[in-house]
Coordinates of C-alpha atoms in Angstrom, one line a residue:
M1 CA 0.0 0.0 0.0
A2 CA 2.9 2.4 -0.7
F3 CA 0.8 4.4 -3.1
A4 CA -1.8 5.2 -0.3
A5 CA 0.9 6.9 1.8
Q6 CA 2.0 8.9 -1.3
A7 CA -1.6 9.8 -2.2
A8 CA -2.3 11.1 1.3
A9 CA 0.8 13.3 1.3
A10 CA 0.4 14.6 -2.2
P11 CA -0.1 18.4 -2.4
A12 CA -3.5 19.5 -3.6
P13 CA -3.7 21.0 -7.0
A14 CA -3.7 24.8 -7.2
L15 CA -7.2 26.1 -7.7
P16 CA -8.6 29.5 -8.4
G17 CA -10.6 29.9 -5.2
A18 CA -8.5 31.5 -2.4
E19 CA -8.1 29.9 1.0
A20 CA -7.1 31.7 4.2
V21 CA -6.0 28.5 5.8
H22 CA -5.7 24.9 4.7
E23 CA -6.7 21.5 6.0
F24 CA -4.1 19.0 6.9
P25 CA -4.1 15.7 5.0
Y26 CA -5.4 12.5 6.6
G27 CA -2.5 11.0 8.5
A28 CA -1.0 14.4 9.7
V29 CA -3.3 14.5 12.8
R30 CA -3.6 11.7 15.3
L31 CA -6.0 11.5 18.2
T32 CA -4.3 10.2 21.3
S33 CA -7.0 10.0 24.1
G34 CA -10.3 11.3 25.3
R35 CA -14.0 11.1 24.4
I36 CA -13.6 12.0 20.7
K37 CA -10.9 9.3 20.3
R38 CA -13.1 6.7 22.0
Q39 CA -15.9 7.2 19.6
Y40 CA -13.4 7.3 16.7
D41 CA -11.9 4.0 17.7
Q42 CA -15.3 2.4 18.2
V43 CA -16.5 3.5 14.8
H44 CA -13.3 2.3 13.2
A45 CA -13.7 -1.2 14.7
H46 CA -17.5 -1.3 14.0
Y47 CA -17.1 -0.7 10.2
M48 CA -14.0 -2.9 9.9
A49 CA -16.3 -5.7 11.3
L50 CA -18.9 -5.3 8.6
D51 CA -19.0 -8.5 6.5
N52 CA -17.9 -7.9 3.0
D53 CA -20.1 -10.6 1.4
R54 CA -23.1 -9.1 3.2
V55 CA -22.4 -5.6 2.0
L56 CA -21.8 -6.9 -1.6
K57 CA -24.7 -9.3 -1.7
V58 CA -27.4 -7.1 -3.2
F59 CA -25.0 -6.0 -6.0
R60 CA -24.0 -9.6 -6.8
Q61 CA -27.7 -10.6 -6.9
N62 CA -28.3 -7.8 -9.3
A63 CA -25.6 -9.1 -11.6
G64 CA -26.6 -12.8 -11.3
L65 CA -23.4 -13.7 -9.5
P66 CA -23.0 -16.1 -6.6
A67 CA -24.1 -14.0 -3.6
P68 CA -23.1 -15.6 -0.2
G69 CA -23.7 -14.0 3.1
P70 CA -26.9 -13.0 4.9
D71 CA -29.2 -10.3 3.6
M72 CA -28.6 -6.8 5.0
G73 CA -32.3 -6.0 5.4
G74 CA -33.9 -2.7 5.9
W75 CA -33.2 0.1 3.4
Y76 CA -30.3 -1.7 1.8
D77 CA -31.9 -4.8 0.3
R78 CA -33.2 -5.1 -3.2
D79 CA -36.8 -4.4 -2.2
G80 CA -35.7 -1.8 0.4
F81 CA -36.2 1.9 0.4
V82 CA -32.9 2.8 -1.4
P83 CA -31.2 -0.6 -2.3
G84 CA -27.4 -0.6 -1.9
L85 CA -27.5 3.1 -0.9
T86 CA -24.5 3.3 1.5
I87 CA -21.8 1.0 0.1
G88 CA -19.8 4.0 -1.3
Q89 CA -20.0 5.7 2.0
Y90 CA -18.7 2.7 3.8
I91 CA -15.8 2.5 1.4
S92 CA -15.2 6.2 1.7
G93 CA -15.2 6.1 5.5
L94 CA -12.9 3.1 5.7
A95 CA -10.4 4.7 3.2
R96 CA -10.4 7.9 5.4
L97 CA -9.8 5.8 8.6
G98 CA -7.1 3.9 6.9
A99 CA -5.3 7.0 5.7
A100 CA -5.7 8.7 9.1
T101 CA -4.4 5.8 11.2
G102 CA -2.2 3.9 8.8
D103 CA -4.4 0.8 9.2
K104 CA -3.4 -1.5 6.3
A105 CA -6.3 -3.8 7.0
A106 CA -8.7 -0.9 6.3
H107 CA -7.0 -0.2 2.9
A108 CA -7.2 -4.0 2.1
K109 CA -11.0 -4.0 3.0
V110 CA -11.5 -1.0 0.8
A111 CA -9.7 -2.7 -2.1
A112 CA -11.8 -5.9 -1.6
L113 CA -15.1 -4.0 -1.5
V114 CA -14.2 -2.0 -4.6
D115 CA -13.2 -5.2 -6.4
G116 CA -16.5 -7.0 -5.5
F117 CA -18.6 -3.9 -6.3
G118 CA -16.8 -3.3 -9.6
K119 CA -17.2 -6.9 -10.9
A120 CA -20.9 -6.9 -10.1
F121 CA -21.5 -3.4 -11.4
V122 CA -19.8 -4.1 -14.8
K123 CA -21.7 -7.4 -15.2
A124 CA -25.1 -6.2 -14.2
P125 CA -27.5 -4.8 -16.9
N126 CA -28.7 -2.2 -14.4
P127 CA -26.4 0.1 -12.4
Y128 CA -28.7 0.1 -9.4
A129 CA -29.3 -2.8 -7.1
G130 CA -33.1 -2.5 -7.1
P131 CA -35.9 -0.6 -8.9
K132 CA -36.5 1.9 -6.2
A133 CA -33.0 3.3 -6.4
Q134 CA -33.3 3.5 -10.2
E135 CA -36.7 5.2 -10.3
Q136 CA -36.4 7.6 -7.4
W137 CA -32.8 7.9 -6.1
A138 CA -30.6 7.6 -9.2
A139 CA -28.5 10.7 -8.6
Y140 CA -28.4 10.2 -4.8
V141 CA -27.0 6.7 -5.1
M142 CA -24.6 7.5 -7.9
D143 CA -23.1 10.2 -5.7
K144 CA -22.4 7.7 -3.0
Y145 CA -20.8 5.2 -5.5
V146 CA -18.6 8.1 -6.7
V147 CA -17.4 9.3 -3.3
G148 CA -16.4 5.8 -2.4
L149 CA -14.4 5.4 -5.5
I150 CA -12.7 8.8 -5.2
D151 CA -11.5 8.0 -1.6
A152 CA -10.5 4.5 -2.5
Y153 CA -8.3 5.8 -5.2
R154 CA -6.9 8.9 -3.4
L155 CA -6.6 7.6 0.1
S156 CA -6.2 3.8 -0.3
G157 CA -4.4 3.8 -3.6
V158 CA -6.9 1.5 -5.3
E159 CA -6.2 2.0 -9.1
Q160 CA -9.3 0.0 -10.0
A161 CA -11.4 2.7 -8.4
K162 CA -10.1 5.3 -10.9
T163 CA -10.9 3.0 -13.7
L164 CA -14.4 2.4 -12.4
L165 CA -15.3 6.1 -12.0
P166 CA -16.2 6.9 -15.6
I167 CA -17.8 3.5 -16.0
V168 CA -20.1 4.1 -13.0
I169 CA -21.0 7.7 -14.0
E170 CA -21.8 6.8 -17.6
K171 CA -23.9 3.8 -16.7
C172 CA -25.9 5.7 -14.1
R173 CA -26.3 8.9 -16.2
P174 CA -29.3 7.8 -18.3
F175 CA -31.3 7.4 -15.1
I176 CA -30.6 10.8 -13.7
S177 CA -32.7 13.9 -14.4
P178 CA -31.1 15.9 -17.3
V179 CA -31.5 19.1 -15.2
S180 CA -30.9 19.8 -11.5
R181 CA -34.3 19.6 -9.7
D182 CA -35.0 21.1 -6.3
R183 CA -36.4 19.2 -3.4
V184 CA -38.8 21.0 -1.1
G185 CA -39.4 19.6 2.4
K186 CA -39.3 16.0 3.6
K187 CA -42.2 14.6 1.6
D188 CA -42.7 16.7 -1.5
P189 CA -41.4 15.0 -4.7
P190 CA -39.1 14.9 -6.6
Y191 CA -37.0 13.1 -3.9
D192 CA -33.8 12.7 -5.9
E193 CA -31.1 15.2 -5.0
T194 CA -29.3 16.0 -8.2
Y195 CA -27.9 19.2 -6.7
V196 CA -25.6 17.2 -4.4
L197 CA -23.6 15.8 -7.4
P198 CA -21.2 18.7 -8.2
E199 CA -19.0 18.4 -5.2
N200 CA -17.7 15.0 -6.1
L201 CA -17.9 15.5 -9.9
F202 CA -15.4 18.3 -9.5
H203 CA -13.1 15.7 -7.9
V204 CA -13.7 13.3 -10.7
A205 CA -12.6 15.9 -13.2
D206 CA -9.4 16.4 -11.2
I207 CA -8.7 12.7 -11.1
T208 CA -9.6 11.8 -14.7
G209 CA -8.5 15.0 -16.3
D210 CA -11.8 14.9 -18.3
E211 CA -13.4 18.3 -18.8
K212 CA -16.9 16.8 -19.3
Y213 CA -17.1 16.0 -15.6
R214 CA -16.3 19.5 -14.7
Q215 CA -19.0 20.7 -17.1
M216 CA -21.4 18.2 -15.5
A217 CA -20.6 19.5 -12.1
V218 CA -21.4 23.1 -13.2
H219 CA -24.6 21.9 -14.9
Y220 CA -26.0 20.4 -11.7
L221 CA -25.3 23.4 -9.4
L222 CA -28.6 24.5 -8.0
N223 CA -28.1 28.2 -8.9
K224 CA -31.6 29.6 -9.4
E225 CA -33.3 28.2 -6.3
W226 CA -30.3 28.1 -3.9
F227 CA -26.9 29.7 -4.7
D228 CA -28.1 32.9 -6.5
P229 CA -30.6 34.0 -3.9
L230 CA -28.3 33.1 -1.0
A231 CA -25.4 35.1 -2.6
A232 CA -27.7 38.1 -3.0
G233 CA -28.6 37.9 0.8
Q234 CA -32.0 36.3 0.5
D235 CA -33.0 33.8 3.1
V236 CA -34.5 30.9 1.2
L237 CA -33.9 28.3 3.8
P238 CA -37.5 28.0 5.1
T239 CA -39.4 24.9 3.8
K240 CA -36.2 23.5 2.1
H241 CA -35.1 19.9 2.9
A242 CA -32.6 20.7 5.6
Y243 CA -29.9 18.0 5.1
S244 CA -29.8 17.9 1.3
H245 CA -29.6 21.6 0.9
T246 CA -26.9 21.9 3.5
I247 CA -24.8 19.2 1.9
A248 CA -25.4 21.0 -1.4
L249 CA -23.4 23.9 0.1
S250 CA -20.3 21.6 -0.2
S251 CA -21.0 21.6 -3.9
G252 CA -20.9 25.4 -3.8
A253 CA -17.7 25.3 -1.9
Q254 CA -16.0 23.2 -4.6
A255 CA -17.5 25.5 -7.2
Y256 CA -15.8 28.4 -5.5
L257 CA -12.5 26.5 -5.3
H258 CA -12.6 25.2 -8.9
L259 CA -14.2 28.2 -10.7
G260 CA -13.0 31.1 -8.5
D261 CA -16.5 32.6 -8.5
A262 CA -17.0 34.5 -5.3
K263 CA -20.8 34.1 -5.6
Y264 CA -20.5 30.6 -4.1
R265 CA -18.4 31.8 -1.2
R266 CA -21.0 34.5 -0.4
A267 CA -23.7 32.0 -0.6
L268 CA -22.0 29.8 2.0
E269 CA -21.4 32.7 4.3
N270 CA -25.0 33.9 4.1
A271 CA -26.4 30.4 4.5
W272 CA -24.4 30.1 7.8
K273 CA -25.8 33.4 8.9
F274 CA -29.4 32.3 8.1
M275 CA -28.9 29.0 9.8
E276 CA -27.9 30.5 13.1
P277 CA -31.5 31.3 14.3
Q278 CA -32.6 27.8 12.9
R279 CA -30.3 26.0 15.4
F280 CA -31.3 24.1 18.5
A281 CA -28.8 24.4 21.4
S282 CA -27.0 21.3 20.1
G283 CA -26.2 23.1 16.8
G284 CA -28.6 20.9 15.0
W285 CA -31.5 22.2 12.8
G286 CA -34.4 21.0 10.7
P287 CA -37.2 19.4 12.7
E288 CA -38.8 16.8 10.5
E289 CA -35.9 17.4 8.1
Q290 CA -37.2 20.8 7.1
F291 CA -35.9 24.3 7.7
V292 CA -38.6 26.3 9.5
E293 CA -40.0 29.8 9.0
L294 CA -38.5 32.2 11.6
H295 CA -40.2 34.4 14.2
K296 CA -43.2 32.0 14.5
G297 CA -41.9 29.9 17.4
L298 CA -41.8 26.8 15.3
L299 CA -38.7 25.3 16.9
A300 CA -40.4 25.5 20.3
A301 CA -43.6 24.0 18.8
S302 CA -41.7 21.1 17.3
L303 CA -40.8 19.9 20.8
Q304 CA -44.5 18.9 21.2
S305 CA -45.2 17.8 17.7
S306 CA -42.1 15.8 16.7
K307 CA -39.4 13.5 18.0
A308 CA -37.3 14.1 14.8
H309 CA -35.6 17.3 15.6
F310 CA -32.2 16.8 13.8
E311 CA -31.2 14.2 11.2
T312 CA -28.1 13.6 13.3
P313 CA -25.2 11.8 11.5
C314 CA -26.3 13.1 8.1
G315 CA -26.9 16.7 9.3
A316 CA -23.8 16.8 11.4
F317 CA -21.7 15.5 8.4
A318 CA -23.1 18.4 6.3
D319 CA -22.8 21.0 9.0
L320 CA -19.2 20.1 9.9
K321 CA -18.1 20.2 6.3
L322 CA -19.7 23.6 5.8
A323 CA -17.9 24.9 8.9
R324 CA -14.6 23.5 7.6
Y325 CA -15.0 25.1 4.2
L326 CA -15.8 28.4 5.7
L327 CA -12.8 28.2 8.1
R328 CA -10.7 27.5 5.1
F329 CA -12.0 30.4 3.1
T330 CA -12.0 33.0 5.9
G331 CA -10.0 31.8 8.9
D332 CA -12.8 33.3 11.0
P333 CA -13.0 31.6 14.4
V334 CA -16.8 32.0 14.5
Y335 CA -17.0 28.9 12.3
G336 CA -14.7 27.0 14.6
D337 CA -17.1 27.9 17.5
G338 CA -20.0 26.5 15.5
L339 CA -18.1 23.4 14.4
E340 CA -17.2 22.6 18.0
R341 CA -20.8 22.9 19.2
T342 CA -22.2 20.7 16.5
L343 CA -19.5 18.1 16.9
Y344 CA -19.9 17.7 20.7
N345 CA -23.7 17.7 20.8
T346 CA -24.7 15.8 17.7
M347 CA -22.5 13.2 16.0
L348 CA -20.3 12.7 19.1
A349 CA -23.6 12.2 21.1
A350 CA -25.1 9.7 18.7
R351 CA -26.1 6.3 20.0
T352 CA -23.6 3.5 19.2
P353 CA -24.8 1.2 16.3
D354 CA -25.9 -2.3 17.0
S355 CA -24.7 -5.5 15.2
D356 CA -27.5 -5.8 12.7
G357 CA -28.3 -2.5 11.1
G358 CA -29.6 -0.5 14.0
Y359 CA -28.2 3.1 13.6
P360 CA -29.0 6.5 15.1
Y361 CA -30.9 8.8 12.9
Y362 CA -32.9 11.6 14.7
S363 CA -32.1 13.5 17.9
D364 CA -35.1 14.1 20.1
Y365 CA -34.9 17.3 22.2
G366 CA -38.4 17.0 23.7
S367 CA -39.3 16.5 27.4
K368 CA -39.3 12.7 27.0
G369 CA -36.4 12.4 24.6
E370 CA -34.7 9.1 23.9
K371 CA -31.7 8.0 21.7
R372 CA -33.4 5.6 19.4
Y373 CA -32.4 3.6 16.4
Y374 CA -34.1 4.4 13.1
H375 CA -37.2 2.2 12.6
Q376 CA -35.6 0.5 9.5
K377 CA -32.1 -1.0 9.3
W378 CA -29.1 0.4 7.4
P379 CA -30.5 3.9 6.9
C380 CA -28.6 6.8 5.2
C381 CA -27.1 7.9 8.5
S382 CA -25.2 4.6 8.7
G383 CA -23.1 6.0 5.8
T384 CA -22.6 9.5 7.0
L385 CA -21.7 8.3 10.5
V386 CA -18.5 6.6 9.4
Q387 CA -17.6 9.4 7.0
G388 CA -18.2 12.1 9.6
V389 CA -16.4 10.4 12.5
A390 CA -13.4 9.6 10.1
D391 CA -13.2 13.3 9.4
Y392 CA -12.8 14.3 13.1
V393 CA -9.1 14.5 12.5
L394 CA -9.7 17.3 9.9
N395 CA -11.4 19.5 12.4
L396 CA -8.6 20.0 14.9
Y397 CA -5.9 21.9 13.1
F398 CA -5.4 24.1 10.1
H399 CA -2.5 26.0 8.7
D400 CA -1.3 28.7 6.3
D401 CA 2.3 29.2 5.2
N402 CA 3.4 30.7 8.5
A403 CA 1.0 29.7 11.2
L404 CA -0.6 26.7 12.9
L405 CA -4.3 27.2 13.8
V406 CA -5.5 25.2 16.7
N407 CA -9.2 24.9 16.2
L408 CA -10.4 22.1 18.6
Y409 CA -9.1 21.1 22.0
A410 CA -8.6 17.3 22.2
S411 CA -5.6 15.2 23.1
S412 CA -3.8 14.8 19.8
E413 CA -0.6 15.2 17.8
V414 CA -0.1 17.1 14.5
T415 CA 2.8 16.9 12.1
W416 CA 3.2 19.9 9.8
D417 CA 5.6 19.4 6.9
R418 CA 6.8 22.9 5.8
P419 CA 9.7 24.4 4.0
G420 CA 11.3 25.4 7.3
G421 CA 11.4 21.8 8.5
A422 CA 8.9 19.5 10.0
V423 CA 6.9 20.8 13.0
E424 CA 5.3 18.5 15.5
V425 CA 3.0 19.7 18.2
V426 CA 1.4 17.6 21.0
Q427 CA -1.8 18.6 22.7
Q428 CA -2.8 17.2 26.1
T429 CA -6.2 18.0 27.7
D430 CA -9.3 16.6 29.4
Y431 CA -11.3 19.3 27.9
P432 CA -14.3 19.8 28.1
A433 CA -14.4 18.0 31.4
T434 CA -11.7 20.5 32.5
D435 CA -10.8 24.0 31.4
T436 CA -7.1 23.5 30.7
V437 CA -5.1 22.7 27.5
R438 CA -1.4 22.2 27.1
L439 CA 0.4 22.3 23.8
T440 CA 4.1 21.3 23.6
V441 CA 6.4 21.8 20.6
R442 CA 8.0 18.4 20.0
K443 CA 9.8 19.4 16.8
P444 CA 10.1 23.1 15.9
G445 CA 11.5 22.9 12.4
N446 CA 13.3 26.2 12.0
G447 CA 11.1 27.6 14.7
R448 CA 9.8 30.4 12.6
F449 CA 6.0 30.1 12.7
A450 CA 3.1 31.4 14.7
M451 CA 0.6 29.5 16.7
K452 CA -3.0 30.7 16.6
L453 CA -5.5 29.4 19.2
R454 CA -9.3 29.8 18.8
I455 CA -10.7 31.5 21.9
P456 CA -14.5 30.7 21.9
A457 CA -16.8 33.6 22.1
W458 CA -18.4 32.3 25.3
S459 CA -15.1 31.9 27.2
M460 CA -14.7 35.1 29.2
G461 CA -11.5 35.2 31.2
A462 CA -9.5 33.0 28.9
R463 CA -5.8 33.0 29.6
I464 CA -2.6 31.9 27.8
A465 CA 0.8 31.1 29.3
I466 CA 3.8 30.7 27.1
N467 CA 6.6 28.8 28.9
G468 CA 4.8 29.9 32.1
K469 CA 4.5 33.6 31.2
A470 CA 0.8 34.5 31.3
R471 CA -1.3 36.9 29.1
A472 CA -5.0 37.5 28.5
A473 CA -6.9 36.2 25.5
T474 CA -9.9 37.8 23.8
P475 CA -13.1 35.8 23.4
G476 CA -14.2 35.3 19.8
Q477 CA -10.8 35.8 18.4
L478 CA -7.7 33.9 17.5
A479 CA -4.9 34.3 20.1
T480 CA -1.7 34.6 18.1
V481 CA 1.6 33.6 19.6
E482 CA 4.6 34.6 17.5
R483 CA 8.1 33.6 18.6
V484 CA 11.0 31.4 17.5
W485 CA 10.0 28.1 18.9
K486 CA 12.3 25.5 20.4
A487 CA 11.7 21.9 21.2
G488 CA 9.9 21.7 24.6
D489 CA 8.3 25.1 24.5
T490 CA 4.8 25.0 25.9
V491 CA 1.6 27.0 25.6
E492 CA -1.0 26.5 28.4
L493 CA -4.5 27.6 27.6
T494 CA -7.2 28.1 30.2
L495 CA -10.8 28.3 28.8
P496 CA -13.4 28.9 31.5
Q497 CA -16.7 27.3 30.5
P498 CA -19.5 29.2 32.1
L499 CA -23.0 27.7 32.6
R500 CA -25.6 29.7 30.6
G501 CA -29.1 29.3 29.3
L502 CA -29.8 29.4 25.6
A503 CA -33.3 30.2 24.3
I504 CA -34.9 28.0 21.7
D505 CA -36.1 30.8 19.5
D506 CA -36.9 34.5 19.6
Q507 CA -40.6 33.9 20.4
N508 CA -39.8 31.8 23.5
P509 CA -36.9 33.6 25.3
N510 CA -37.7 31.8 28.6
L511 CA -37.7 28.3 27.1
Q512 CA -34.0 27.5 27.5
A513 CA -31.4 24.7 27.2
L514 CA -28.4 24.5 29.5
M515 CA -24.9 25.1 28.0
R516 CA -21.5 24.7 29.6
G517 CA -19.1 26.2 27.1
A518 CA -19.8 24.5 23.8
V519 CA -21.5 21.5 25.4
M520 CA -25.3 21.1 25.7
Y521 CA -26.5 19.6 29.0
V522 CA -29.8 17.7 29.5
G523 CA -31.9 16.7 32.4
I524 CA -31.9 12.9 32.8
N525 CA -34.8 10.8 33.8
P526 CA -37.3 13.7 33.7
W527 CA -40.8 13.1 35.1
D528 CA -44.2 13.7 33.6
G529 CA -45.1 17.3 33.6
I530 CA -41.6 18.7 34.0
E531 CA -42.2 20.8 30.9
T532 CA -44.7 22.9 32.8
Q533 CA -42.4 23.5 35.8
K534 CA -40.0 26.4 36.1
V535 CA -36.3 25.5 36.6
N536 CA -33.8 28.0 37.9
L537 CA -31.2 27.9 35.1
P538 CA -28.3 28.3 35.5
A539 CA -28.2 30.0 38.9
G540 CA -29.9 27.2 40.8
L541 CA -27.4 24.5 39.7
Q542 CA -24.9 22.9 42.1
P543 CA -22.0 20.7 41.0
M544 CA -22.3 17.0 41.9
P545 CA -19.5 16.1 44.3
G546 CA -16.5 14.5 42.5
Q547 CA -18.2 14.8 39.1
P548 CA -16.9 17.7 37.1
E549 CA -19.5 17.2 34.3
A550 CA -22.7 16.8 36.4
Y551 CA -25.0 19.3 38.2
R552 CA -28.2 19.1 40.1
T553 CA -31.0 21.4 41.1
D554 CA -34.2 21.2 43.2
V555 CA -37.4 21.4 41.2
G556 CA -40.5 21.2 43.4
G557 CA -38.8 19.0 45.9
R558 CA -37.3 16.7 43.3
D559 CA -33.7 16.4 42.2
L560 CA -33.1 17.2 38.5
V561 CA -29.7 16.1 37.4
F562 CA -27.9 17.5 34.3
V563 CA -25.2 15.8 32.3
P564 CA -23.7 16.4 28.9
Y565 CA -25.9 15.1 26.1
F566 CA -22.9 13.2 24.7
A567 CA -22.7 11.3 28.0
V568 CA -26.3 9.9 27.8
D569 CA -26.9 6.3 26.7
T570 CA -30.3 4.9 27.3
E571 CA -31.7 7.4 29.8
R572 CA -34.7 9.5 28.9
T573 CA -33.8 13.2 28.6
A574 CA -35.3 16.7 28.6
T575 CA -33.4 19.5 26.8
Y576 CA -35.5 22.6 27.2
F577 CA -37.0 24.1 30.4
K578 CA -39.1 27.0 31.4
T579 CA -36.7 29.2 33.3
A580 CA -37.5 31.0 36.5

C-alpha cells in the first residue's frame, strides 16, 4: 500500500478559489486519548467488522453472480427503500480511517469492496441494485458510489477505483434527471437530489482530467433556487429539505474553489448566517428534516409535535463540512465555534450502532427524549456516521504558510511538513471536562512560525501562558503567539466554561437549554409534567461532588440532574425548560 501513503501526502492541485487556511491531509493528525478518540476507535472497529459478502450481496444478486452471506435487510436490500445506498460511504469512511491511522487492513478492506462492487457493477445490466433506487434515487445513489471510488483511489491507492469512476457515471447517467431539480421539504417530490452531485464531480474531473465531468458539475449546481438568492442575501432556507440543501453547500464550496466565482463563497457565508436562528442548542437544525419559518416559534412548537428534531449523523456531516469550508475560506473563528458545538452535541452524542443494522438517525430534544435507532435497518445515517467520524481529524488543526491554527481542543498530535522543516505539536487535555489545555512543541523545524489558538466567544476570562508567562486572550478571536519556537516550548490555555441558558427561539426567550461552554447539558430521567415547571437555570445549579460534568437542582422538591448530552446512553432526557 505504498501508493496510499504517497496519495495522502500529495499536495492538492492549485485552484482559483483562495483559502485563508488549509486542511491537513489524513495522517497528519492523530487522536491520542479522550472522548472523541473513544468514539473514533469504536466506529473504526465497527465498520471494519462489517461482513464484505453481506455488503456486496445485493450487487451480486443484481448481476446474477453467486451471492453468499446474509441479507442486509432494511433500506439496503433489493426491495428496500434505497437498495445498496450506502456502500460507497462505507468504502469512503474506511479509506479515510485507513489514511488517518495507517491501518493497512482498512485499505485492504477498501480494495476488496471496490473489487467486489466493480465486478458486479460491470456485469449487471442495471447500475442500481433495485428498482426503487433506479426510479427515485438515481443521482443520490450514484453520488455515494462516486465518493467511495474517489476516496478508495486517493486515500487507499486502489487503481481499480479510478478505472471504475467513468464507467459508473456513464452507466448511471441515463437514469438521472437531465436538469438539476430542487427538493422541497421532507415529503414533496421529486425526492432525488441532483444538486448534491457537483462536489464529487469536480473531484472526478481532477482525477480523470476529463473536462466533461467539470461541465457536468457546473450543470447540476442549484443556482436559481439556492446559490443565486443566497449570494444576494435572500434567506431561502424555510421549507427547504434541511440536510440535502446543507450538503449541497459543499458543492458550492467546490464550485468556489474550482471556478473562483465569489458568488459561491458569499452563498455559503450567508447560508451560515441564516442557519444560526434555525439551530437548537445542540447546533442541529431542521425538525422533520425541514428548515422552518423564523419568528413564529416553530422550533419550540416542534418539541411537542415531533421526535425528529435533527437528522443527526447526516446533518452533522453536512454541518461540519460547511464549517470547515468556511474556516478554510475565511480563517474566522466563528466557524470554529459552530463546528465545536455541532461536533460535541450531535455526532459525538449519537447512539452506538448495534450489530444488525440499527443506527442512530434523529435526535429528540423533547421533554421525554430518547436516543433511538431508526425504525428501519441500514438507513442513510449509517453511511454519514463513518464518514463524519473519520473526518474528526480534519477539524482539529489548520495552517497557512506561516501559522498553525489550533481549532479544537482534544488530546492529539499534529505533524506539519513545511519548507522550514517538519513541525510536531502535542496537545494534552481533558477538555471539556476540565478547562485547561497544554500544547508542547516536540519538533520546531526552523522555529519560525506562529501558533493561533481559537478562543471561543463564550469563554470570558480565557488566559494563555507561554513557557509559564501569562497573558490574557480575547473571546471570539484567534490568540496569536509569535516567537522562534524551540523543542519543549509550551503553551498553556485556560478556557473557563460558564454555565448559561440558551433560548430555543426569539418567540420563547424563557424556554432554554443549559450550556456549559460548547456543550449542551440535558436533564436525565425527567418526570411527567416537567415541561410545565420552572427551573432556575443556570443560577440554581450545584455541582455534583466529585463529578466535574454533572449538576443538580431542586425542582418542586425533586432532584433534577444535568449531564452532557454526549454522556447519555439509554436514559430519557429533557433538553428545554421553562426558566424561572
